[in-house]
Amino acid sequence: MATPQWLAVVTHSLRTIRLNKLRLLHALLLGLLLFTSMGLSPINQAFADNRLIILVRHAEKADAPAGDPSLSDDGHARALALVSALQRTQISQLIATQYQRTQQTLLPMSTERHLPITVVAAEKPLEAHIQQIVEQVHAVKGNSLIAGHSNTVPLIIKALGGPEIPTIAEDDYRQLFLLSIHDGQPASLISTRYGHE
């Protein structure tokens, strides 16, 4: 028995539609694959080159011993306040010097985030120490938190492309600097305060 002509037309139309859907799906998948291979890598690279460097001077120190004092009670409280101040900020590495006061400033953050403290020894000449800090910052992707000293924090900011800042007063432990580094653009700096006054 011969197939009615209207049924043959409908069957042919359905096959054409199905074939066109497959071609459309194939084209969409191919386009998505092409977009992913061409576009995703540069996007990830762009994010990798943007980072935040957080710098603080070590928290309040005890009066003794003179060479390498630990933090005072106020200093320990400020170190805890640093964790609260940065609770929503992702951090990839912690950097301190060989002195107790810088390491103890970062210890609560290290405990909270399960991050080791990288020690970059403060040696002379000071320029070499600053350069080692810069190299350590660039060695790890992501944001860095650095606990330095009143004389090194301004130099580190400048060496990382930030502006020149005034000298940190000997009795000032409250400043927190947020240095945003964007690949190919000038760094931007925000200065704020944390902990008790």
Steps between C-alpha positions, in 0.01 A plus 500: 500500500640837397573766765269799467679805369410716802660239732819494293520881518449500879761224549752687284433825693551327835831350384614844378404664830678226701810533283496879537468467880800269505698740283400792725598307813830401339568863403416622851729243662779580257458873567504443875815292472666764284396779741630302795836425342551857382336700775539317828876498523546880463220560752669279757831667426346842554370397841836346590677831430271702729583467865464671834797551728403577859770657711510571872767597740540238773265546796601657834812345648611439857777712649744212546713338379627789294629300203202275423200578722175309469162670474346671799144424612382789281699355213337158535159669501592689182618178333156352569338816365691451174321168449164674545595790274590264214239230555353545149832538321659200332865462591747265334812568701627659820841669511690608811858567604707289737389709796239371744287812479429463128438126519275532805300771319418244230465196726122528560447538123727203436302290746162616367583449130739203535770694316870478581695817572778556249798661671704745294788604722551874545867532418727778393514657254131580542451523123583130467236411761238709318588331171462155660153599626399615150626173351307299760180694426532421128597136564150411623175570314233673699492753782781546752497626858829648616594595855798731485659778700450876514801553272428216254126528429533830304794358302313181413199699377725710277692196371171333401402802291300692758533865594743646747340517845601694811719333758302295752524650849672286761181479710262433205392136468152559354571552131392241246600553137319338208712508185321387184731388223351484150710368214601783269337770715623712790451348844240661724527537877236532770607583853266409785521404866414190698479396863456723802615861494 
